[in-house]
mmCIF file with all atom_site columns, C-alpha atoms in Angstrom:
data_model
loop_
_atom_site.group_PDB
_atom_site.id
_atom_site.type_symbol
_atom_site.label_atom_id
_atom_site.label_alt_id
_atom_site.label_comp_id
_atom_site.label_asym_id
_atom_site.label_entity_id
_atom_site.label_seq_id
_atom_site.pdbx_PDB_ins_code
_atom_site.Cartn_x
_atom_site.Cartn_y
_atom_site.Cartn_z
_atom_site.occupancy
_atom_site.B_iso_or_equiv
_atom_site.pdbx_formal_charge
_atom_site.auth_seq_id
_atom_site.auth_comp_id
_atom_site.auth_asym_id
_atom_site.auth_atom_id
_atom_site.pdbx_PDB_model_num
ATOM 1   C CA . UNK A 1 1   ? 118.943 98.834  122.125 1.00 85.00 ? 280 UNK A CA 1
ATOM 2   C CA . UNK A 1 2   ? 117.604 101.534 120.182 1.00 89.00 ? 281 UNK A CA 1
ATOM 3   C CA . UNK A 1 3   ? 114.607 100.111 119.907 1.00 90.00 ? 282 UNK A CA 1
ATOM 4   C CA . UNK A 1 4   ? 113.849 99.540  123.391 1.00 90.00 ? 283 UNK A CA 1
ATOM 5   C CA . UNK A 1 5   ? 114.964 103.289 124.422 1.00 91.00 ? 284 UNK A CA 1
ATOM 6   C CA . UNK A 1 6   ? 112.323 104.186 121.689 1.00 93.00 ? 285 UNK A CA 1
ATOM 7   C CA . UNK A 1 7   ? 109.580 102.051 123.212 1.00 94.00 ? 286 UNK A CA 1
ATOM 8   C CA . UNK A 1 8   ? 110.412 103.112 126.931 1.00 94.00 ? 287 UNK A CA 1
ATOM 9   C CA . UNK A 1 9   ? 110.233 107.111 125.615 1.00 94.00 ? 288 UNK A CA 1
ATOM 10  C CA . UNK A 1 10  ? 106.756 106.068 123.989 1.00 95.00 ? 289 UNK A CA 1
ATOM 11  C CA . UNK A 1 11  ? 105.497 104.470 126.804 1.00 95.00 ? 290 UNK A CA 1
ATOM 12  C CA . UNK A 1 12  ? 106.632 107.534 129.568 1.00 95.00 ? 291 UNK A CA 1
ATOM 13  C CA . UNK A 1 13  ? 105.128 110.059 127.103 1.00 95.00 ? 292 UNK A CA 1
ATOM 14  C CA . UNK A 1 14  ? 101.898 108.286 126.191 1.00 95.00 ? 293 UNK A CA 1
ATOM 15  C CA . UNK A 1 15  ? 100.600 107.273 129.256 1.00 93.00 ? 294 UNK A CA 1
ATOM 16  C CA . UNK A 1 16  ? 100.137 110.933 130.704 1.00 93.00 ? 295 UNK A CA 1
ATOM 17  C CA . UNK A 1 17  ? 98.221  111.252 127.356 1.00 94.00 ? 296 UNK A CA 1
ATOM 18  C CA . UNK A 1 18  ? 96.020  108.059 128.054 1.00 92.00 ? 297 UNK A CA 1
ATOM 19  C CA . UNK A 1 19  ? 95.102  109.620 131.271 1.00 91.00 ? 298 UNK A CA 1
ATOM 20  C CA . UNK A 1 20  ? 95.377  113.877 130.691 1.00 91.00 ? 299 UNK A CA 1
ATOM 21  C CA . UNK A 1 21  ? 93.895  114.270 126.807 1.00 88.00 ? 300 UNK A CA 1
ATOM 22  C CA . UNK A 1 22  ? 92.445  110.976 125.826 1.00 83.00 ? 301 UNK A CA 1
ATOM 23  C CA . UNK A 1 23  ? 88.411  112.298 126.387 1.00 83.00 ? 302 UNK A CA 1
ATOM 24  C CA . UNK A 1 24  ? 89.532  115.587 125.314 1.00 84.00 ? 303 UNK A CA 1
ATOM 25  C CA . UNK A 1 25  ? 87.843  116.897 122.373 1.00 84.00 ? 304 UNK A CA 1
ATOM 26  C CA . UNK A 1 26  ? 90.410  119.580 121.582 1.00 89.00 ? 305 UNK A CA 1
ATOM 27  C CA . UNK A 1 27  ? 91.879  117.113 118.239 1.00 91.00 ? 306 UNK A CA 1
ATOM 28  C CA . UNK A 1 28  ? 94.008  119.669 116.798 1.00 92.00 ? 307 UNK A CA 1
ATOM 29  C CA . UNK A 1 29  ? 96.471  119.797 120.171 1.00 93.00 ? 308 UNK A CA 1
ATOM 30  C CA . UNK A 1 30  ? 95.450  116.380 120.881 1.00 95.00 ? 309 UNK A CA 1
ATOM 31  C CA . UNK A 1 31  ? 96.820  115.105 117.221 1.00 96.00 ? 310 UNK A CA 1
ATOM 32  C CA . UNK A 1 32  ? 99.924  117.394 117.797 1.00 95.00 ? 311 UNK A CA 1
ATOM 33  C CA . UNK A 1 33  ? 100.884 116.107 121.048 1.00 96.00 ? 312 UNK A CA 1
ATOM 34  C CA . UNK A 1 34  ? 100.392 112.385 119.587 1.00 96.00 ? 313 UNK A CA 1
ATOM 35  C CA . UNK A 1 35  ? 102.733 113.654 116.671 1.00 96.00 ? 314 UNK A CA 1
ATOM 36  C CA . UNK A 1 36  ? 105.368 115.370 119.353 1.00 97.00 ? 315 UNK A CA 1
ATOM 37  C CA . UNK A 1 37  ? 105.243 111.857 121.372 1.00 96.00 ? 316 UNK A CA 1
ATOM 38  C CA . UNK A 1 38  ? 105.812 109.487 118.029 1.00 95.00 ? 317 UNK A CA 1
ATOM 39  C CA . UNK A 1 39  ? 109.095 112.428 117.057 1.00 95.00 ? 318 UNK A CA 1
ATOM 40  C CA . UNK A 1 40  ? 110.706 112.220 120.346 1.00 95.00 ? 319 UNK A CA 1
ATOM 41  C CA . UNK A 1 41  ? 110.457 108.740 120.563 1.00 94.00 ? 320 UNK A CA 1
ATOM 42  C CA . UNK A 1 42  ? 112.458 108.893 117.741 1.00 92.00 ? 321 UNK A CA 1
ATOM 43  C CA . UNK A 1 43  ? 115.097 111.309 118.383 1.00 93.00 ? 322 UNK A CA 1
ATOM 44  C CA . UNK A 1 44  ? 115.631 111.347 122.150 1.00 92.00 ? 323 UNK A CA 1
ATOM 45  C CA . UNK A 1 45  ? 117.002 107.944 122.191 1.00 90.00 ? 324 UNK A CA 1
ATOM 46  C CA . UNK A 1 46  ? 119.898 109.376 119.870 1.00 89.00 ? 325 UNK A CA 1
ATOM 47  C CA . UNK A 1 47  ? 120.942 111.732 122.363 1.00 84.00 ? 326 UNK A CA 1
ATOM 48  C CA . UNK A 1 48  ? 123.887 111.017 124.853 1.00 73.00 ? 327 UNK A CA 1
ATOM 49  C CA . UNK A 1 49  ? 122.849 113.094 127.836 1.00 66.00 ? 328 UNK A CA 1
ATOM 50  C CA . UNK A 1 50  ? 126.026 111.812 130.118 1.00 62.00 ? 329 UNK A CA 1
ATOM 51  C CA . UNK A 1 51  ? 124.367 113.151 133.400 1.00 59.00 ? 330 UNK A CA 1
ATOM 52  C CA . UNK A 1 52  ? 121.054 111.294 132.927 1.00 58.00 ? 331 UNK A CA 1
ATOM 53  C CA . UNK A 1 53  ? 122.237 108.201 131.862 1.00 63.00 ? 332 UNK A CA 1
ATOM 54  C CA . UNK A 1 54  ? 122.337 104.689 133.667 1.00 62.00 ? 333 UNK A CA 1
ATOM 55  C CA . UNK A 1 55  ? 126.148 104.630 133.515 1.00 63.00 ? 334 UNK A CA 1
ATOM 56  C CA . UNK A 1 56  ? 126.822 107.659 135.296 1.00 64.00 ? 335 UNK A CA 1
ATOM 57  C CA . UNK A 1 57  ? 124.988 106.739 138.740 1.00 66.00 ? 336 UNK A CA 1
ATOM 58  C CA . UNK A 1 58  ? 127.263 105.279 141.452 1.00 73.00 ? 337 UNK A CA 1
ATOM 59  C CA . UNK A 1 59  ? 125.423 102.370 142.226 1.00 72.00 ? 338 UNK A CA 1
ATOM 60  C CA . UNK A 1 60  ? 125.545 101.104 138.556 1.00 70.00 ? 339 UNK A CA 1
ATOM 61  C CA . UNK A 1 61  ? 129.042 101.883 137.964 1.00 73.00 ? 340 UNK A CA 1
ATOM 62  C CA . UNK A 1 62  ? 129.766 100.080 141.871 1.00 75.00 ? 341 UNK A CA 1
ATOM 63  C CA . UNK A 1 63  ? 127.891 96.757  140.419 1.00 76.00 ? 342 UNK A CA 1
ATOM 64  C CA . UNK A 1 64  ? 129.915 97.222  136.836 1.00 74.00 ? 343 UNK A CA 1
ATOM 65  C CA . UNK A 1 65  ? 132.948 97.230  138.763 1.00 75.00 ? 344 UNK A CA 1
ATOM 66  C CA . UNK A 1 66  ? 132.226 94.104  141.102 1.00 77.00 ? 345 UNK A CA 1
ATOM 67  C CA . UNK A 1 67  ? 130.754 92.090  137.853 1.00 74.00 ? 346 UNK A CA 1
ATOM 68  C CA . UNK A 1 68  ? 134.770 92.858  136.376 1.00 74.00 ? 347 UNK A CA 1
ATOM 69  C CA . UNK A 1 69  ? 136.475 92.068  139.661 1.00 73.00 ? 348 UNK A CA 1
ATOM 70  C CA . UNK A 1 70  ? 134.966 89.135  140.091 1.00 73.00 ? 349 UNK A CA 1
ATOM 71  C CA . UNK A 1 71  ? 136.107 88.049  136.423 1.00 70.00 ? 350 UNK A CA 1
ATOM 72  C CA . UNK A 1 72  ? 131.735 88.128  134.702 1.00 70.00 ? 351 UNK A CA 1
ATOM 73  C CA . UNK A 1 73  ? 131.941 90.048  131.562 1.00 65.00 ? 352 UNK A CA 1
ATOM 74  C CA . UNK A 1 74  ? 130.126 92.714  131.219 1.00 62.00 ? 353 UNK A CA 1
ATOM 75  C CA . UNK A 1 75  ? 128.316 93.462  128.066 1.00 58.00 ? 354 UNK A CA 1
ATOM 76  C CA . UNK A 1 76  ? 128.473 96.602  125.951 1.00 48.00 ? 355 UNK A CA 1
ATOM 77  C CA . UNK A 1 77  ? 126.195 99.173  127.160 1.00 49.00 ? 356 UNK A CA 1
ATOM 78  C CA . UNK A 1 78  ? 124.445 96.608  129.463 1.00 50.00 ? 357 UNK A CA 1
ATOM 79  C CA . UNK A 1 79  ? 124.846 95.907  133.201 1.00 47.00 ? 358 UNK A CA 1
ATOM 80  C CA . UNK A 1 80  ? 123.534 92.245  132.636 1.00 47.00 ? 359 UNK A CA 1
ATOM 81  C CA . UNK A 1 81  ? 126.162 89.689  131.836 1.00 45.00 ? 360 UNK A CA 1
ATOM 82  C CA . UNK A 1 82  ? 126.640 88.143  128.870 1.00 47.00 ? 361 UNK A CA 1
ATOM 83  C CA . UNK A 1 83  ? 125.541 84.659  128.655 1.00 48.00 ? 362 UNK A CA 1
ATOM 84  C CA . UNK A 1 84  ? 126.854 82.401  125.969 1.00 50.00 ? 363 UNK A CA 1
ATOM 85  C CA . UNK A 1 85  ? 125.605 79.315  124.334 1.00 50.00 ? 364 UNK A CA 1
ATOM 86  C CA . UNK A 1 86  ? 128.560 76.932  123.874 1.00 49.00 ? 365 UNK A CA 1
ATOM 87  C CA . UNK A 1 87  ? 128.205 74.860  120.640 1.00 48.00 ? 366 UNK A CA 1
ATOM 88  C CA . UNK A 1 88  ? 128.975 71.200  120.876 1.00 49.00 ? 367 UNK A CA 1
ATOM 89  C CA . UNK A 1 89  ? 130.779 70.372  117.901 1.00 51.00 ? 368 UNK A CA 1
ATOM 90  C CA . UNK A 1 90  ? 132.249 73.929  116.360 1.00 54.00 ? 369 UNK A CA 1
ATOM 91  C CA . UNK A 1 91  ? 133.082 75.821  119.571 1.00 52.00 ? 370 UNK A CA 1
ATOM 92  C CA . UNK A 1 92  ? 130.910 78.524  118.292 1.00 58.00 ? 371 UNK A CA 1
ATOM 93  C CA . UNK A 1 93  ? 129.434 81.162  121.038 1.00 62.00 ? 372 UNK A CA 1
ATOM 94  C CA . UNK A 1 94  ? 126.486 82.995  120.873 1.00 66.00 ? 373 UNK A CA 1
ATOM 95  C CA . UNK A 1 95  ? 125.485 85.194  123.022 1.00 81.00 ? 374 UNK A CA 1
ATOM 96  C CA . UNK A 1 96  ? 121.619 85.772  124.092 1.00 85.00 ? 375 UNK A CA 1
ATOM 97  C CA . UNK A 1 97  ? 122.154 89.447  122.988 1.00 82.00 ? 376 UNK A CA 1
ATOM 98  C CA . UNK A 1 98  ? 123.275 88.579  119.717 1.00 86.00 ? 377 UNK A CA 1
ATOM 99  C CA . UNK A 1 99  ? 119.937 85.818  119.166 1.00 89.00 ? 378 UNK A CA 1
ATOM 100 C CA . UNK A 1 100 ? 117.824 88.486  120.415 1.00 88.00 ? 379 UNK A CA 1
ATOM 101 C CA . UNK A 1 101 ? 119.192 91.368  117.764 1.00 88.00 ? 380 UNK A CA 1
ATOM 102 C CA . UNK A 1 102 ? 118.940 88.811  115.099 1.00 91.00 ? 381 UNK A CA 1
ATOM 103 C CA . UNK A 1 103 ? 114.946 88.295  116.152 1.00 92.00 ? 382 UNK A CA 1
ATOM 104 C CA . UNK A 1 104 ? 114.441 92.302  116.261 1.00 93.00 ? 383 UNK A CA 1
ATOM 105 C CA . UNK A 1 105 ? 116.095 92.170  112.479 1.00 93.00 ? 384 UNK A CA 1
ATOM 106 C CA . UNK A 1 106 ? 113.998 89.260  111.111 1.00 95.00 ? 385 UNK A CA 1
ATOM 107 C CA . UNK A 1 107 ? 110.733 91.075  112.230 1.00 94.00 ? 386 UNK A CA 1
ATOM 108 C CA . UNK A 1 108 ? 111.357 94.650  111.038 1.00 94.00 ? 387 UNK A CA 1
ATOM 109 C CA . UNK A 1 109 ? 111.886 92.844  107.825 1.00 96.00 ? 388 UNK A CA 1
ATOM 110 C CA . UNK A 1 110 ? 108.990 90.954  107.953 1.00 96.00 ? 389 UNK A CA 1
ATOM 111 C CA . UNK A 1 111 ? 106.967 94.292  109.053 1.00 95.00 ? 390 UNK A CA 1
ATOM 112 C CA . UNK A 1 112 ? 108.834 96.373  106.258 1.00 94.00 ? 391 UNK A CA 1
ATOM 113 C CA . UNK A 1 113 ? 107.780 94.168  103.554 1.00 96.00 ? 392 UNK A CA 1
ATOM 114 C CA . UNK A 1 114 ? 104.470 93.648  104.864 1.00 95.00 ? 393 UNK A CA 1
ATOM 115 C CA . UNK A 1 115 ? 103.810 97.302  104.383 1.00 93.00 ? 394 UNK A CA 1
ATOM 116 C CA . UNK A 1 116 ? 105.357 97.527  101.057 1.00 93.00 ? 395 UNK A CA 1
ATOM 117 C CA . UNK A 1 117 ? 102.971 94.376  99.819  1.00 94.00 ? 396 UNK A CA 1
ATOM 118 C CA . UNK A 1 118 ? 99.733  96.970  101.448 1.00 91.00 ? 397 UNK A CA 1
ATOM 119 C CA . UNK A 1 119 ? 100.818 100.008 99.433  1.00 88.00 ? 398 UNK A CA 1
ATOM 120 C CA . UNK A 1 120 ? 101.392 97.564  96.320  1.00 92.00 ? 399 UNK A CA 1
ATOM 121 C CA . UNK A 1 121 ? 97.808  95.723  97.255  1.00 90.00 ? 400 UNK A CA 1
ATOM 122 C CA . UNK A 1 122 ? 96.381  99.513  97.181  1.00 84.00 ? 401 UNK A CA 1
ATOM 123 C CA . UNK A 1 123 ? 97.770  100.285 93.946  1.00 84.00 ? 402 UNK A CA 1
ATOM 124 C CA . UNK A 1 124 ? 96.193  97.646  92.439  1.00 85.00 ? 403 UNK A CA 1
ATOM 125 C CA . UNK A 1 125 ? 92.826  97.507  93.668  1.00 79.00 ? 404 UNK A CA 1
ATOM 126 C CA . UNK A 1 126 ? 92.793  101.733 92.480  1.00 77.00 ? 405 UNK A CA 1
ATOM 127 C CA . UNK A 1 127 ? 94.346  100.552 88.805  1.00 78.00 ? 406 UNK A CA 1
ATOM 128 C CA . UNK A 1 128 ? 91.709  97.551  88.419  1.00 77.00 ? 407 UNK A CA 1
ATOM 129 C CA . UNK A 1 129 ? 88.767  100.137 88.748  1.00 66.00 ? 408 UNK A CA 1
ATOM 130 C CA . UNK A 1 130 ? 86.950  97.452  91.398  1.00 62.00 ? 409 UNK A CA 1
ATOM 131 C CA . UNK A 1 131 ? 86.463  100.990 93.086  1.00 70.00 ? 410 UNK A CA 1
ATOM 132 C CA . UNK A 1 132 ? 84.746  104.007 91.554  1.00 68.00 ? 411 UNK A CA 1
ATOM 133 C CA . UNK A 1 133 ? 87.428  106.973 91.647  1.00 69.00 ? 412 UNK A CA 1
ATOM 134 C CA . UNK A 1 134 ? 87.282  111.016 90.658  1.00 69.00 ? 413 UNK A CA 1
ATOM 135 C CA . UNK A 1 135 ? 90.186  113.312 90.580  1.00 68.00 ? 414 UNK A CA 1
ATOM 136 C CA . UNK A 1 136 ? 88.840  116.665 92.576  1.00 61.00 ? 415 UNK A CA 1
ATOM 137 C CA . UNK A 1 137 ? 90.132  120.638 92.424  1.00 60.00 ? 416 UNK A CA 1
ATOM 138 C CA . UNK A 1 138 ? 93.115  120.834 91.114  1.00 59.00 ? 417 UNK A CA 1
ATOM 139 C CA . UNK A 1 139 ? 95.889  119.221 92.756  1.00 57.00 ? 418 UNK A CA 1
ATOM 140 C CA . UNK A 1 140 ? 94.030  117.206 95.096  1.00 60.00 ? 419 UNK A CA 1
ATOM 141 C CA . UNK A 1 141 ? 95.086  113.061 95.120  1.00 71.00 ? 420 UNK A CA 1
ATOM 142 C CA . UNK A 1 142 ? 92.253  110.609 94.383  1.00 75.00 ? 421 UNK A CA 1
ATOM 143 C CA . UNK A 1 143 ? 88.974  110.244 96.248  1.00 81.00 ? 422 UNK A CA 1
ATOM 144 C CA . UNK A 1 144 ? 88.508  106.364 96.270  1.00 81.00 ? 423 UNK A CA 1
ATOM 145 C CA . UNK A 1 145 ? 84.906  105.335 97.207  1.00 83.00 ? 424 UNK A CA 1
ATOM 146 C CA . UNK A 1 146 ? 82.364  102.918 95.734  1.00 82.00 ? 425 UNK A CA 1
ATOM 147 C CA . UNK A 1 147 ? 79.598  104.271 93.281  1.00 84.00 ? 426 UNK A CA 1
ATOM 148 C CA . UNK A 1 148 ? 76.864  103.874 95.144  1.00 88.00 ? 427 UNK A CA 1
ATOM 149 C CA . UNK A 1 149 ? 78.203  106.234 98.284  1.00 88.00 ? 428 UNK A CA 1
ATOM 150 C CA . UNK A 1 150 ? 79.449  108.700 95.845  1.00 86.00 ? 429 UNK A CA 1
ATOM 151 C CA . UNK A 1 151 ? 75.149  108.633 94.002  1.00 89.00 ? 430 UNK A CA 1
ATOM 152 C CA . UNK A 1 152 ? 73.730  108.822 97.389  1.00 89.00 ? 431 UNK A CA 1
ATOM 153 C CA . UNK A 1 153 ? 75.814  110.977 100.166 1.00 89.00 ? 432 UNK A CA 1
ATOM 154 C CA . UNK A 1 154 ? 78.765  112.532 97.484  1.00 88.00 ? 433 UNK A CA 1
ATOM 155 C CA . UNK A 1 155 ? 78.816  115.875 99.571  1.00 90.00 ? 434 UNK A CA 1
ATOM 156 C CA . UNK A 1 156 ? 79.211  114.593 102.651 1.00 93.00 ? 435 UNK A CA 1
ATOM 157 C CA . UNK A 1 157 ? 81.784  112.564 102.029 1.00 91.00 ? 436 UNK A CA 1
ATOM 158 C CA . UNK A 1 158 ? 84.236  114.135 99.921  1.00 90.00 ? 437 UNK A CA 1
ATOM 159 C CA . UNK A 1 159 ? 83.632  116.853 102.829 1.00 93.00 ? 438 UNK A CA 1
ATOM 160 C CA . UNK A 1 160 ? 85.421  114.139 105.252 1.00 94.00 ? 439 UNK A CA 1
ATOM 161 C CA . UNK A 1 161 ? 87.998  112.956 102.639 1.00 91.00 ? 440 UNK A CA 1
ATOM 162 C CA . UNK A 1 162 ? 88.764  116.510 101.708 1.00 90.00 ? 441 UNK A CA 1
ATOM 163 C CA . UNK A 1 163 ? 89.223  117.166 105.526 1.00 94.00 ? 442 UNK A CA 1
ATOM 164 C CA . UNK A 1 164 ? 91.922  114.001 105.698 1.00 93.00 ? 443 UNK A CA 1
ATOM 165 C CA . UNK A 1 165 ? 93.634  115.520 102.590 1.00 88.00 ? 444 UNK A CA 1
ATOM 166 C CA . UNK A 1 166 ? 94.213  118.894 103.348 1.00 90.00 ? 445 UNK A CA 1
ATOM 167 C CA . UNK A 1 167 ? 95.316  118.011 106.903 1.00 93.00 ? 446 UNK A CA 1
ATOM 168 C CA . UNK A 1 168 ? 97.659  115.736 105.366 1.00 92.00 ? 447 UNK A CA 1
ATOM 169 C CA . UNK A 1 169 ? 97.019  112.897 107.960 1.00 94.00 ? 448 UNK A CA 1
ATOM 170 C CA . UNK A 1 170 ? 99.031  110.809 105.272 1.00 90.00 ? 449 UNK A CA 1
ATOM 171 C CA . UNK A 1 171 ? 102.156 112.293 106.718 1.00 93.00 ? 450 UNK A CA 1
ATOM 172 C CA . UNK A 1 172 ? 101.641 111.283 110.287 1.00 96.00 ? 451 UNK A CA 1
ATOM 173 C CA . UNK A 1 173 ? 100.314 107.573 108.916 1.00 93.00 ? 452 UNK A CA 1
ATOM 174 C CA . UNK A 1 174 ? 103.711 107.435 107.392 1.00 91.00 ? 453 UNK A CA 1
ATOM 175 C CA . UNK A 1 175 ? 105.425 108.439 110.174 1.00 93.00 ? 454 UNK A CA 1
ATOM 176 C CA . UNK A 1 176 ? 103.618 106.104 112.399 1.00 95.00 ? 455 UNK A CA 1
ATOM 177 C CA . UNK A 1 177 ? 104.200 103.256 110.221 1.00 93.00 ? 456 UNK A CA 1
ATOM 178 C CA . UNK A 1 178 ? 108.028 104.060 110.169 1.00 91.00 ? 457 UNK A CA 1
ATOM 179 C CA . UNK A 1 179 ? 108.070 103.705 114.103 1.00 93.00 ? 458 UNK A CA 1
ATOM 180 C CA . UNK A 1 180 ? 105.691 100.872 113.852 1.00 93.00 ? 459 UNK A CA 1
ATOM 181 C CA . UNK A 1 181 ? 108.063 98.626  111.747 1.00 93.00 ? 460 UNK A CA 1
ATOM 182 C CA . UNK A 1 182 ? 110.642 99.377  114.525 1.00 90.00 ? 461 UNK A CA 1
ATOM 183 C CA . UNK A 1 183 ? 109.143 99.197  117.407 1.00 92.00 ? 462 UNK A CA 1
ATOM 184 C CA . UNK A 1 184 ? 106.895 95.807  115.826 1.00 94.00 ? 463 UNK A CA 1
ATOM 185 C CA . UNK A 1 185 ? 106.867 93.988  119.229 1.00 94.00 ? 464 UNK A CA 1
ATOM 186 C CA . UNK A 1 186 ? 105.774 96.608  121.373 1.00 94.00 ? 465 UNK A CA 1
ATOM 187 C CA . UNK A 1 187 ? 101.868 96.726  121.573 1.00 94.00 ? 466 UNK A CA 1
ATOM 188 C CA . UNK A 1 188 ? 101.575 99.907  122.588 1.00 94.00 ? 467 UNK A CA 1
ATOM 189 C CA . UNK A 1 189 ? 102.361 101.529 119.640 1.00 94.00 ? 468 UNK A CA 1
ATOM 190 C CA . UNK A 1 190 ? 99.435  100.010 117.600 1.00 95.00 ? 469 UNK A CA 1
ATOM 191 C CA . UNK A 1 191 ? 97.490  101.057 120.747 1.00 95.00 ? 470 UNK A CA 1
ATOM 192 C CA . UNK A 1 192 ? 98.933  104.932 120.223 1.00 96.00 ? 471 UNK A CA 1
ATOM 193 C CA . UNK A 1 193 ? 98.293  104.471 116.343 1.00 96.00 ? 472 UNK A CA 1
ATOM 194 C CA . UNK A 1 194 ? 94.765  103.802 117.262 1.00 95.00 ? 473 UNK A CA 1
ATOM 195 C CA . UNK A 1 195 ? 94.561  107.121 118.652 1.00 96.00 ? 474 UNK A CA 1
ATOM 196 C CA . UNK A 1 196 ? 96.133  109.095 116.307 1.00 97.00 ? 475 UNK A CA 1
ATOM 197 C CA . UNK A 1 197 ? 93.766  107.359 113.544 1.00 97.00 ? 476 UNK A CA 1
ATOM 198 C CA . UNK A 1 198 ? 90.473  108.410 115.875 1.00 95.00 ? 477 UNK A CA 1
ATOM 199 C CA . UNK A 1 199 ? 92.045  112.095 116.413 1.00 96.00 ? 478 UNK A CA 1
ATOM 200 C CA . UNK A 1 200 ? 92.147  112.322 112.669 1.00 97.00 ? 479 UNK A CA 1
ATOM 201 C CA . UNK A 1 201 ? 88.882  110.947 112.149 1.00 97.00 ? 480 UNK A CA 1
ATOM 202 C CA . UNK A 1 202 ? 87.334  113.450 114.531 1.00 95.00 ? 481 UNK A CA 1
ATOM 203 C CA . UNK A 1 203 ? 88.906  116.307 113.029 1.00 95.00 ? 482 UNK A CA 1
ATOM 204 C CA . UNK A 1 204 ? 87.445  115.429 109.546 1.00 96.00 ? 483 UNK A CA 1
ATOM 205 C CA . UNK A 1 205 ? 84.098  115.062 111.425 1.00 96.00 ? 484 UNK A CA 1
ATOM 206 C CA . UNK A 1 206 ? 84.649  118.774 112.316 1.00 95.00 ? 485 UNK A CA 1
ATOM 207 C CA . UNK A 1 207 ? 85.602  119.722 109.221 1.00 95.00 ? 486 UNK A CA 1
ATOM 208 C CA . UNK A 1 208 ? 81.939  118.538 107.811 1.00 96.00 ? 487 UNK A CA 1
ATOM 209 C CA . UNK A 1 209 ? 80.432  119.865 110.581 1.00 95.00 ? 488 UNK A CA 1
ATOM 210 C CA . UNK A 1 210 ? 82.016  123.246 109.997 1.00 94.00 ? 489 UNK A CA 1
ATOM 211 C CA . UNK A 1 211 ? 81.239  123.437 106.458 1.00 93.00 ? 490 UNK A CA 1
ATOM 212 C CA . UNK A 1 212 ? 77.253  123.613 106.435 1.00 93.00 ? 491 UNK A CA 1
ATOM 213 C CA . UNK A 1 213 ? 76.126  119.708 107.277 1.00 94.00 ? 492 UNK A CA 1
ATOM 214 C CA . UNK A 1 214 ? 73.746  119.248 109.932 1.00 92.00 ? 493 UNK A CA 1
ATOM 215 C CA . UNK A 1 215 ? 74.706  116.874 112.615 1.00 93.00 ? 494 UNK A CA 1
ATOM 216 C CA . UNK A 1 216 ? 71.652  114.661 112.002 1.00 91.00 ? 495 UNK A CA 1
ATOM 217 C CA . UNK A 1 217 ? 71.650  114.512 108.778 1.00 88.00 ? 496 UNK A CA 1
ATOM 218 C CA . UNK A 1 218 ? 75.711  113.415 108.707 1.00 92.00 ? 497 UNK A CA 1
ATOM 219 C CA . UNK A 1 219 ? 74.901  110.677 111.591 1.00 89.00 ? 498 UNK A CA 1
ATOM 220 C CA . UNK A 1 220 ? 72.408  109.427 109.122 1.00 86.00 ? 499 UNK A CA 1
#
């Protein structure tokens, strides 16, 4: 249930974004309303705002008291009915609510060791030198790029990878895959993730832009 408040928050923040700040090319406010939308659609759902909830409008709490008149059970939290699965031989009953939150569990699993194998596929491929690496000023994390990028356009690019670093666009990745493995069947938050990743590529654009490059010369 958590889950799904998460997803409808996303969806009534994000779409104003699609539409308002997309095309926009301001990418600092643009990347900071993305990074609002994916925090509230974390916390907001964890709120219990009595006065704005389903429960406390007449006409749901009319139709919850019908449903227990009339002898239909009425779900935890849910105005739908529970439906239950009779099993032939054991007597067992499960109810559709229950098969569903075992599905959500099995995927977040599946999603939350799919990331851990990409982070442990990354170490590796870093460790095995297959990729030509330099530690840079201080306490800056690893540059990763092949040799031949690094002989013929270094500046320009440890410009753009220097831009991701000390914007710390790692943070919001993380934070985007943590509501990604929860929200794994909603396709809108890949869509959103896809924005965020563009916003952050456009700022490190900037960022080269800003520190001498031509513009011609970086398209090139």
């Amino acid at each position: 249930l958590y889950s799904v408040k998460s997803a409808l928050v996303l969806a009534l923040l994000y779409l104003p974004y699609m539409l308002i700040l997309r095309k926009e090319s301001f990418f600092r406010l643009n990347r900071t309303v993305l990074l609002l939308i994916l925090l509230l659609s974390l916390v907001l759902p964890l709120m219990n705002i009595h006065s704005l909830s389903w429960d406390s409008q007449p006409v749901v709490q009319a139709a919850r008291q019908q449903m227990v008149e009339v002898g239909i059970p009425v779900n935890a939290g849910m105005l739908l009915p529970e439906v239950a699965v009779q099993g032939e031989r054991n007597g067992i009953q499960v109810s559709w609510f229950h098969i569903v939150s075992i599905l959500f569990v099995l995927g977040t699993l599946f999603v939350f060791f799919l990331r851990v194998s990409q982070i442990l596929r990354m170490g590796y491929v870093i460790r095995t030198g297959s990729l030509w690496h330099q530690r840079e000023d201080g306490g800056m994390v690893y540059i990763v790029i092949s040799a031949r990028d690094y002989n013929e356009n270094a500046r320009e690019i440890l410009l753009h990878e220097r831009a991701h670093v000390m914007a710390r666009h790692s943070w919001d990745l993380l934070l985007l895959a943590l509501l990604q493995t929860m929200q794994w069947w909603n396709p809108l938050v890949y869509i959103l993730g896809g924005s965020l990743r563009y916003v952050h590529e456009y700022e490190a654009d900037d960022f080269v832009l800003r520190s001498g490059v031509s513009a011609k010369a970086y398209q090139l």
